[in-house]
XYZ file of C-alpha atoms in Angstrom:
607
model
C 13.273 28.935 8.258
C 11.915 26.299 5.888
C 12.540 28.608 2.947
C 16.138 29.221 4.018
C 16.761 25.526 4.616
C 15.760 24.541 1.105
C 17.337 27.539 -0.596
C 20.719 26.345 0.660
C 22.970 25.445 -2.299
C 24.700 22.752 -0.193
C 22.742 19.494 -0.304
C 22.168 17.710 3.007
C 18.972 15.638 2.924
C 19.413 14.106 6.386
C 19.934 17.471 8.088
C 16.834 18.857 6.366
C 14.866 15.789 7.435
C 15.874 16.302 11.077
C 15.035 19.987 10.892
C 11.576 19.266 9.478
C 10.983 16.758 12.284
C 11.624 19.454 14.894
C 9.576 22.055 13.018
C 6.608 19.688 12.649
C 5.975 19.927 16.405
C 6.083 16.146 16.876
C 6.870 15.213 20.487
C 10.399 13.921 21.050
C 11.735 12.552 24.382
C 14.623 14.527 25.883
C 17.191 11.862 25.002
C 16.008 11.842 21.357
C 16.244 15.642 21.209
C 19.864 15.552 22.382
C 20.789 12.701 20.032
C 19.154 14.284 16.951
C 20.636 17.728 17.563
C 24.052 16.086 17.843
C 23.475 14.149 14.607
C 22.325 17.337 12.882
C 25.457 19.217 13.963
C 27.846 16.392 13.018
C 26.335 16.140 9.529
C 27.108 19.762 8.634
C 29.966 20.853 6.399
C 32.285 23.542 7.739
C 31.105 26.041 5.110
C 27.370 25.289 5.604
C 26.735 28.493 7.584
C 22.980 28.477 6.910
C 22.390 25.125 8.624
C 24.909 25.929 11.364
C 22.773 28.910 12.293
C 19.642 26.746 12.114
C 21.319 24.324 14.539
C 21.947 27.166 17.019
C 18.325 28.272 16.746
C 16.985 24.735 17.236
C 19.293 24.207 20.227
C 18.017 27.359 21.961
C 14.356 26.368 21.619
C 15.016 22.801 22.803
C 17.122 23.506 25.895
C 15.814 21.847 29.113
C 13.515 24.108 31.172
C 12.334 22.037 34.137
C 13.407 24.583 36.757
C 14.519 28.198 37.148
C 18.211 27.315 36.971
C 17.799 25.613 33.594
C 15.693 28.517 32.281
C 18.371 31.013 33.329
C 20.940 28.844 31.537
C 18.776 29.007 28.392
C 18.646 32.827 28.642
C 22.438 32.877 29.031
C 22.793 30.636 25.943
C 20.675 33.048 23.878
C 22.666 36.069 25.140
C 25.983 34.364 24.290
C 24.994 33.683 20.689
C 23.342 37.087 20.297
C 26.804 38.564 20.921
C 28.353 36.172 18.387
C 25.731 37.035 15.754
C 25.438 40.744 16.564
C 26.345 41.626 12.966
C 24.820 41.964 10.460
C 21.757 43.376 12.160
C 18.961 42.530 11.790
C 19.362 38.883 10.811
C 17.164 35.787 10.980
C 19.237 34.111 13.697
C 19.357 37.309 15.742
C 15.553 37.643 15.659
C 14.924 33.988 16.525
C 17.384 34.045 19.442
C 15.657 37.171 20.797
C 12.286 35.372 20.599
C 13.761 32.312 22.320
C 15.228 34.461 25.094
C 11.971 36.341 25.760
C 10.033 33.064 25.921
C 12.267 31.721 28.697
C 12.096 35.097 30.495
C 8.299 34.810 30.392
C 8.444 31.400 32.080
C 10.766 32.921 34.705
C 8.049 35.522 35.409
C 10.172 38.456 34.205
C 7.461 39.932 32.007
C 8.376 43.505 32.950
C 11.787 43.357 31.214
C 11.176 41.302 28.081
C 8.973 43.527 25.909
C 11.742 45.817 24.640
C 13.630 42.866 23.104
C 10.403 41.201 21.939
C 9.095 44.327 20.169
C 12.499 44.873 18.556
C 12.551 41.277 17.283
C 9.078 41.621 15.734
C 9.937 44.964 14.105
C 13.126 43.459 12.660
C 11.157 40.481 11.329
C 8.987 42.975 9.436
C 12.118 44.694 8.108
C 13.358 41.351 6.777
C 9.829 40.539 5.492
C 9.965 37.045 7.003
C 6.362 35.828 7.539
C 7.340 32.873 9.724
C 9.298 34.930 12.257
C 6.590 37.611 12.236
C 3.991 34.938 13.016
C 6.177 33.397 15.755
C 6.913 36.790 17.329
C 3.324 37.987 17.360
C 2.078 34.633 18.637
C 4.564 34.789 21.532
C 3.734 38.416 22.317
C -0.009 37.724 22.132
C 0.378 34.767 24.513
C 2.292 36.871 27.065
C -0.091 39.856 26.775
C -3.057 37.530 27.265
C -1.436 36.064 30.407
C -0.934 39.612 31.729
C -4.577 40.597 31.049
C -4.090 42.943 28.049
C -6.670 41.146 25.921
C -7.255 43.689 23.148
C -3.564 43.784 22.193
C -3.284 40.010 22.677
C -6.163 39.284 20.298
C -4.686 41.537 17.630
C -1.335 39.721 17.792
C -2.815 36.223 17.940
C -5.292 36.783 15.091
C -2.531 38.186 12.871
C -0.301 35.186 13.694
C -3.209 32.803 13.006
C -3.721 34.190 9.525
C -0.018 33.950 8.728
C 0.295 30.345 9.971
C -2.741 29.292 7.950
C -1.511 31.129 4.859
C 1.878 29.403 5.131
C 0.117 26.038 5.621
C 1.685 25.286 9.014
C -1.146 23.336 10.697
C 0.745 22.413 13.882
C 1.727 25.993 14.730
C -1.673 27.285 13.614
C -3.279 24.909 16.137
C -0.860 25.938 18.914
C -1.694 29.589 18.244
C -5.420 28.821 18.047
C -5.171 27.297 21.533
C -3.713 30.573 22.848
C -6.440 32.501 20.999
C -9.037 30.357 22.774
C -7.278 31.058 26.100
C -7.568 34.790 25.452
C -11.297 34.507 24.798
C -11.612 32.524 28.057
C -9.658 35.076 30.076
C -11.659 37.857 28.427
C -14.849 36.266 29.803
C -16.001 34.357 26.720
C -15.373 30.817 28.016
C -18.208 29.372 25.922
C -16.581 30.513 22.671
C -13.150 29.365 23.903
C -14.568 25.916 24.636
C -15.683 25.513 21.006
C -12.151 26.097 19.712
C -10.572 23.924 22.402
C -12.869 20.944 21.782
C -12.014 20.969 18.070
C -8.303 21.186 18.862
C -8.508 18.265 21.276
C -10.185 16.098 18.635
C -7.502 17.070 16.105
C -4.638 16.156 18.465
C -6.224 12.843 19.448
C -6.860 11.904 15.817
C -3.236 12.742 14.928
C -1.806 10.779 17.884
C -0.334 13.805 19.677
C -0.923 12.875 23.332
C 1.065 15.740 24.920
C -0.720 18.365 22.840
C -4.071 16.680 23.575
C -3.283 16.689 27.292
C -2.346 20.385 27.213
C -5.564 21.366 25.444
C -7.549 19.151 27.855
C -6.132 21.295 30.677
C -7.268 24.419 28.870
C -10.741 22.897 28.387
C -10.807 22.320 32.146
C -10.059 26.025 32.697
C -12.975 26.982 30.433
C -15.267 24.549 32.267
C -14.137 26.171 35.496
C -15.077 29.616 34.145
C -18.505 28.240 33.207
C -19.030 26.893 36.746
C -18.761 23.218 35.694
C -16.280 22.459 38.471
C -16.727 18.683 38.735
C -16.128 18.227 35.004
C -13.004 20.380 35.333
C -11.737 18.239 38.223
C -12.116 15.051 36.164
C -10.046 16.540 33.350
C -7.345 17.822 35.709
C -7.154 14.390 37.353
C -6.796 12.673 33.965
C -4.072 15.157 33.061
C -2.225 14.454 36.319
C -2.358 10.697 35.717
C -0.972 11.197 32.202
C 1.858 13.460 33.412
C 2.834 11.058 36.190
C 3.008 8.246 33.627
C 5.524 10.403 31.732
C 7.449 11.221 34.936
C 6.509 14.906 34.687
C 6.303 15.402 38.465
C 6.193 19.209 38.595
C 3.539 19.471 35.883
C 1.495 16.814 37.719
C 1.721 18.895 40.901
C 0.479 21.891 38.924
C -2.627 19.843 38.025
C -3.149 19.252 41.770
C -3.243 23.026 42.293
C -6.015 23.335 39.712
C -7.923 20.449 41.330
C -7.630 22.189 44.696
C -9.052 25.423 43.306
C -12.094 23.622 41.905
C -12.666 21.714 45.162
C -12.786 25.081 46.924
C -15.447 26.231 44.465
C -17.440 23.108 45.407
C -16.901 23.917 49.113
C -15.054 20.612 49.637
C -12.503 22.377 51.780
C -10.825 19.465 53.563
C -10.293 17.637 50.268
C -8.898 20.845 48.765
C -6.511 21.290 51.688
C -5.216 17.719 51.367
C -4.657 18.057 47.604
C -2.916 21.425 47.926
C -0.656 20.121 50.688
C 0.448 17.356 48.303
C 1.243 19.963 45.658
C 3.161 22.061 48.194
C 5.751 19.287 48.528
C 6.697 19.617 44.842
C 6.032 23.233 43.843
C 8.632 25.772 44.924
C 8.877 29.523 44.444
C 10.743 29.187 41.153
C 7.637 27.514 39.626
C 6.144 30.965 39.470
C 2.607 30.533 38.079
C 1.782 27.361 40.030
C 3.378 28.676 43.232
C 1.336 31.881 43.292
C -2.045 30.194 42.770
C -1.192 27.326 45.130
C -0.601 29.827 47.954
C -3.730 31.774 47.011
C -5.857 28.611 47.240
C -4.201 27.508 50.507
C -4.923 30.947 51.956
C -8.536 30.673 50.831
C -8.929 27.202 52.368
C -7.457 28.255 55.712
C -9.547 31.429 55.706
C -12.762 29.470 55.183
C -11.672 26.938 57.830
C -11.115 29.892 60.228
C -7.323 29.363 60.417
C -6.691 33.036 59.841
C -3.035 33.206 60.930
C -2.024 30.467 58.484
C -4.213 32.042 55.819
C -2.304 35.307 56.251
C 1.062 33.559 55.793
C -0.059 31.958 52.540
C -1.703 35.075 51.115
C 1.481 37.101 51.670
C 3.438 34.505 49.668
C 0.803 34.597 46.922
C 0.823 38.405 46.760
C 4.619 38.487 46.453
C 4.573 35.872 43.668
C 1.836 37.663 41.716
C 3.714 40.960 41.948
C 6.947 39.278 40.854
C 5.325 37.821 37.732
C 3.309 41.000 37.049
C 0.041 39.004 37.083
C -2.598 41.701 37.620
C -5.584 39.330 37.673
C -4.063 37.086 40.325
C -2.888 40.077 42.381
C -6.445 41.439 42.507
C -7.718 38.169 43.980
C -4.879 38.025 46.509
C -5.367 41.616 47.742
C -9.092 41.161 48.163
C -8.676 37.955 50.185
C -5.901 39.570 52.232
C -8.254 42.372 53.247
C -10.912 39.837 54.287
C -8.362 37.918 56.393
C -7.272 41.094 58.206
C -10.925 41.938 58.851
C -11.451 38.523 60.444
C -8.355 39.123 62.600
C -9.809 42.565 63.455
C -6.615 44.224 62.269
C -8.473 47.145 60.789
C -5.581 49.373 59.562
C -4.038 46.447 57.676
C -7.462 45.489 56.303
C -7.968 49.048 55.077
C -4.514 49.170 53.455
C -5.098 45.848 51.674
C -8.529 46.960 50.482
C -7.074 50.241 49.198
C -4.360 48.341 47.363
C -7.041 46.086 45.855
C -9.049 49.102 44.674
C -5.926 50.720 43.157
C -4.951 47.487 41.421
C -8.495 46.930 40.166
C -8.753 50.477 38.824
C -5.388 50.134 37.098
C -6.568 46.953 35.413
C -9.845 48.605 34.373
C -7.969 51.566 32.936
C -5.752 49.229 30.977
C -8.750 47.400 29.547
C -10.721 50.585 28.834
C -7.748 52.631 27.638
C -7.150 54.181 24.282
C -5.726 50.823 23.237
C -9.266 49.794 22.263
C -9.620 52.756 19.921
C -6.156 52.118 18.529
C -7.044 48.478 18.000
C -10.109 49.390 15.933
C -7.897 51.401 13.634
C -5.110 48.836 13.421
C -7.395 45.833 13.445
C -8.523 46.645 9.929
C -9.224 43.492 8.003
C -8.091 44.796 4.647
C -4.896 46.227 6.094
C -3.898 43.012 7.881
C -4.882 40.948 4.856
C -2.790 43.123 2.547
C 0.226 43.011 4.877
C 0.045 39.244 5.250
C -0.377 38.663 1.512
C 2.544 40.963 0.739
C 4.771 39.223 3.261
C 3.913 35.759 1.966
C 4.223 36.844 -1.645
C 7.594 38.510 -1.030
C 8.837 35.402 0.751
C 7.803 33.254 -2.213
C 9.386 35.746 -4.618
C 12.704 35.452 -2.786
C 12.568 31.676 -2.999
C 11.800 31.854 -6.707
C 14.711 34.225 -7.305
C 17.099 31.776 -5.661
C 15.715 28.965 -7.787
C 16.005 31.023 -10.981
C 19.701 31.695 -10.289
C 20.323 27.926 -10.115
C 18.399 27.050 -13.253
C 19.204 27.315 -16.906
C 17.900 30.339 -18.796
C 15.832 27.972 -20.912
C 13.551 27.408 -17.848
C 12.281 31.018 -17.837
C 9.043 30.189 -19.641
C 8.215 27.506 -17.047
C 8.959 29.947 -14.195
C 6.591 32.546 -15.685
C 3.823 29.917 -15.783
C 4.540 28.965 -12.140
C 4.376 32.624 -11.063
C 0.971 32.952 -12.739
C -0.263 29.856 -10.888
C 1.056 31.218 -7.593
C -0.715 34.535 -8.160
C -3.956 32.649 -8.784
C -3.496 30.652 -5.570
C -2.720 33.833 -3.617
C -5.898 35.421 -4.990
C -7.928 32.432 -3.774
C -6.222 32.607 -0.370
C -6.906 36.362 -0.229
C -10.628 35.763 -0.660
C -10.682 33.054 2.018
C -8.668 35.214 4.415
C -11.046 38.138 3.870
C -13.953 35.927 4.910
C -12.048 34.828 7.999
C -11.174 38.434 8.855
C -14.819 39.466 8.721
C -15.682 36.610 11.054
C -12.925 37.534 13.535
C -13.966 41.200 13.489
C -17.561 40.253 14.204
C -16.416 37.990 17.040
C -14.220 40.754 18.431
C -16.994 43.394 18.462
C -20.250 41.459 19.108
C -21.585 39.564 22.108
C -22.296 36.057 20.818
C -25.419 35.378 22.922
C -27.416 38.631 22.660
C -25.924 39.982 19.382
C -25.412 43.318 21.139
C -22.167 45.274 21.151
C -19.686 43.618 23.517
C -17.808 45.349 26.315
C -14.916 46.553 24.148
C -17.125 47.948 21.377
C -19.569 49.561 23.827
C -16.789 51.352 25.722
C -15.195 52.474 22.464
C -18.486 54.029 21.274
C -18.977 55.541 24.734
C -15.620 57.328 24.428
C -16.696 58.689 21.043
C -20.038 59.988 22.389
C -18.232 61.573 25.366
C -15.779 63.351 23.063
C -18.697 64.681 20.936
C -20.460 65.910 24.084
C -17.282 67.686 25.242
C -16.850 69.458 21.900
C -20.536 70.298 21.237
C -21.591 70.983 24.861
C -24.585 68.718 24.344
C -25.846 66.283 27.005
C -24.813 62.635 27.156
C -26.205 60.041 29.570
C -25.729 56.362 30.251
C -27.872 53.684 31.889
C -26.223 50.747 33.612
C -28.659 47.958 34.448
C -28.449 44.300 35.346
C -30.788 41.421 36.108
C -31.924 41.053 39.720
C -31.158 37.726 41.418
C -29.939 36.289 38.127
C -27.909 33.575 39.840
C -31.178 32.180 41.225
C -32.573 31.960 37.682
C -29.573 29.876 36.593
C -29.696 27.737 39.731
C -33.454 27.081 39.643
C -34.139 26.940 35.901
C -30.779 26.140 34.350
C -28.299 28.104 32.217
C -30.352 27.593 29.047
C -33.285 29.513 30.583
C -30.812 32.051 31.934
C -29.513 32.634 28.398
C -33.082 33.096 27.110
C -33.727 35.665 29.858
C -30.617 37.631 28.820
C -31.679 37.543 25.167
C -35.165 38.816 26.058
C -33.729 41.601 28.257
C -31.576 42.672 25.315
C -34.596 42.555 22.956
C -36.835 44.618 25.251
C -34.145 47.237 25.752
C -33.247 47.566 22.057
C -36.931 47.914 21.105
C -37.237 50.980 23.368
C -34.166 52.844 22.167
C -33.499 55.153 19.229
C -31.362 54.118 16.287
C -28.676 56.516 17.504
C -28.522 54.871 20.945
C -26.186 51.965 21.699
C -27.127 48.974 23.861
C -24.239 46.705 24.905
C -23.690 43.699 27.108
C -20.662 44.486 29.288
C -20.809 41.577 31.758
C -22.614 38.346 32.549
C -26.005 39.923 33.298
C -24.913 43.565 33.086
C -25.925 45.893 30.242
C -24.982 49.459 29.338
C -27.111 51.920 27.324
C -25.435 54.955 25.702
C -27.818 57.931 25.173
C -26.263 60.792 23.169
C -28.096 64.160 23.373
C -30.160 62.921 26.378
C -30.001 64.816 29.676
C -30.282 63.344 33.151
C -34.043 63.911 33.571
C -34.962 62.220 30.305
C -32.484 59.409 30.967
C -34.216 58.691 34.295
C -37.582 58.583 32.502
C -36.206 56.159 29.897
C -34.681 53.949 32.587
C -37.965 53.972 34.533
C -39.944 52.866 31.446
C -37.323 50.190 30.824
C -37.609 48.558 34.258
C -41.416 48.819 34.120
C -41.580 47.113 30.707
C -39.260 44.372 31.905
C -41.213 43.837 35.122
C -44.534 43.770 33.187
C -43.344 41.250 30.603
C -44.935 37.775 30.859
C -41.780 35.853 31.806
C -43.756 32.610 32.166
C -43.607 32.373 28.380
C -39.975 31.406 28.940
C -40.358 29.224 32.047
C -43.137 28.482 34.581
C -43.050 30.540 37.769
C -40.381 32.795 36.286
C -40.387 36.487 37.130
C -37.574 38.873 36.283
C -36.798 42.466 37.173
C -33.785 44.706 36.712
C -32.125 47.500 38.658
C -30.748 50.540 36.870
C -28.280 53.315 37.558
C -28.249 56.570 35.563
C -25.330 58.963 35.121
C -24.968 62.052 32.951
C -21.937 63.883 31.632
C -20.931 66.927 33.658
C -17.223 67.650 33.291
C -15.641 64.209 32.978
C -12.533 64.013 30.808
C -12.621 60.210 30.434
C -15.362 57.588 30.200
C -14.186 55.711 33.324
C -15.479 58.277 35.910
C -18.869 58.366 34.140
C -19.061 54.553 34.255
C -18.119 54.656 37.933
C -20.986 57.099 38.632
C -23.431 54.786 36.873
C -22.104 51.783 38.816
C -22.540 53.621 42.133
C -26.093 54.532 41.142
C -26.736 50.885 40.221
C -25.448 49.751 43.616
C -27.802 52.289 45.233
C -30.727 50.796 43.282
C -29.745 47.323 44.476
C -29.511 48.562 48.066
C -32.931 50.230 47.754
C -34.600 46.881 47.130
C -33.961 46.360 43.375
C -36.474 46.871 40.512
C -35.882 50.609 40.653
C -33.806 53.443 39.182
C -31.233 55.582 40.963
C -29.178 58.429 39.524
């Protein structure tokens, strides 16, 4: 958009100044937005079609969206102008209006219907070779996929967008995208890594006097603290956010902060306080505030369930379940179905409890299949650093070439020598950027495939290699076994000795296990204290022997080197390939065996 604005042969410095103000991301009060859009429109000449289209695009993105009615009006606005600008297709305004429309549909919770338009918009942006719209489209799609729990696809989109924003030197949008990237790491279970990004972003926003952006990232820091079990710190941040929003008369957003406070109070078992806070939020949050409404009802159901008000708990959990289904939020739906089953059990309504539990299992399996699907393998192929780097460099270079061509047409032929020199300088700069981007790509790939604490393969990489070993076993008819093990009573280690000691225990468990395995074996950390060992060409009997030696070595290790009075054991489950077509059933067998080992008293192996 910036390129188009300045390639316009019609001079209009004030209009370009207003446009740059909007594109900079600087916060503007609603009345200023209306006034400046009006000034922008009134300053345009009748034949200035480029800026007239920019005005339409800016208007769409800056329409009010405080409630469902206003969001639906914004969708209608986008649809109206998509009809007006249906030809030629594709066009810049058409793509941007499609992105605007899908963003409002996301906030309305209609995630099941927006992806066709969103994917089309991104594909058309590639056809037009417009790096900015490609970055915007992939950032939006990554944000929505992350919200829906499809983290592998989300990370691919967000990392690609991040590289493009940084290459185009758009720090505000790069920081917005980086915040969503941090959110994806948090939702994926890596809250510690997310917190590092979020803390840096908060400092940047505070230093640049961007209070709304700083408040938003403070909320996201609170979510990461919540994931890390630091509930009181999270409450303080949510309370500060609520005070800020109330000072800006953002009543609904302030009520949303109350919902988050209530959830953390529940985690601290301060149930009466949580109930009072959530009841306050209930006065402001209605069903059209989809995300807040669903979690508010989930937390109210949880409070009433723990306070033995089961009938009221059932009413709230049914509202929460409906809201989660409406917004296609798989993670929230899992929580709601599980709590619903527990409520029915307490009411001794056994058929309903069974149905809810079955629905929870189906939903959970569907989510697991999504996470462990072939998307991970596809991502490894597509998430190729050189490929993404080449695509991004080509897009940016082509965009600059277009701008140069427009400039050359407006200049005298005597300026050709100067233009050749400028092109050479640009190529040098692009080469420097290419090197820096390659370094960043290597870092992102390592982050995407490696567990930060133990340096083992992470869940995604481990499952991907497991699928490969399974496919080899199917084709060669050779054995393949896996060992699933986790630390016994690990929560007690964290509670009694602290998370720092807990981290050292996990690192030592990883070290002991790796030292016992062959170079061809794979050891991965797939959960908090859960590990998975892949053993190609190992049958069930030998796998049991290996697992037995593993738990013995761990039990015999002098854990007091790490902390006084510390003792640590593990339980292990073994499963071997028989006739499984996918990795998921084999993992399920290992998990069942692990549960059997736990039930048998821990510090043992079951197969």
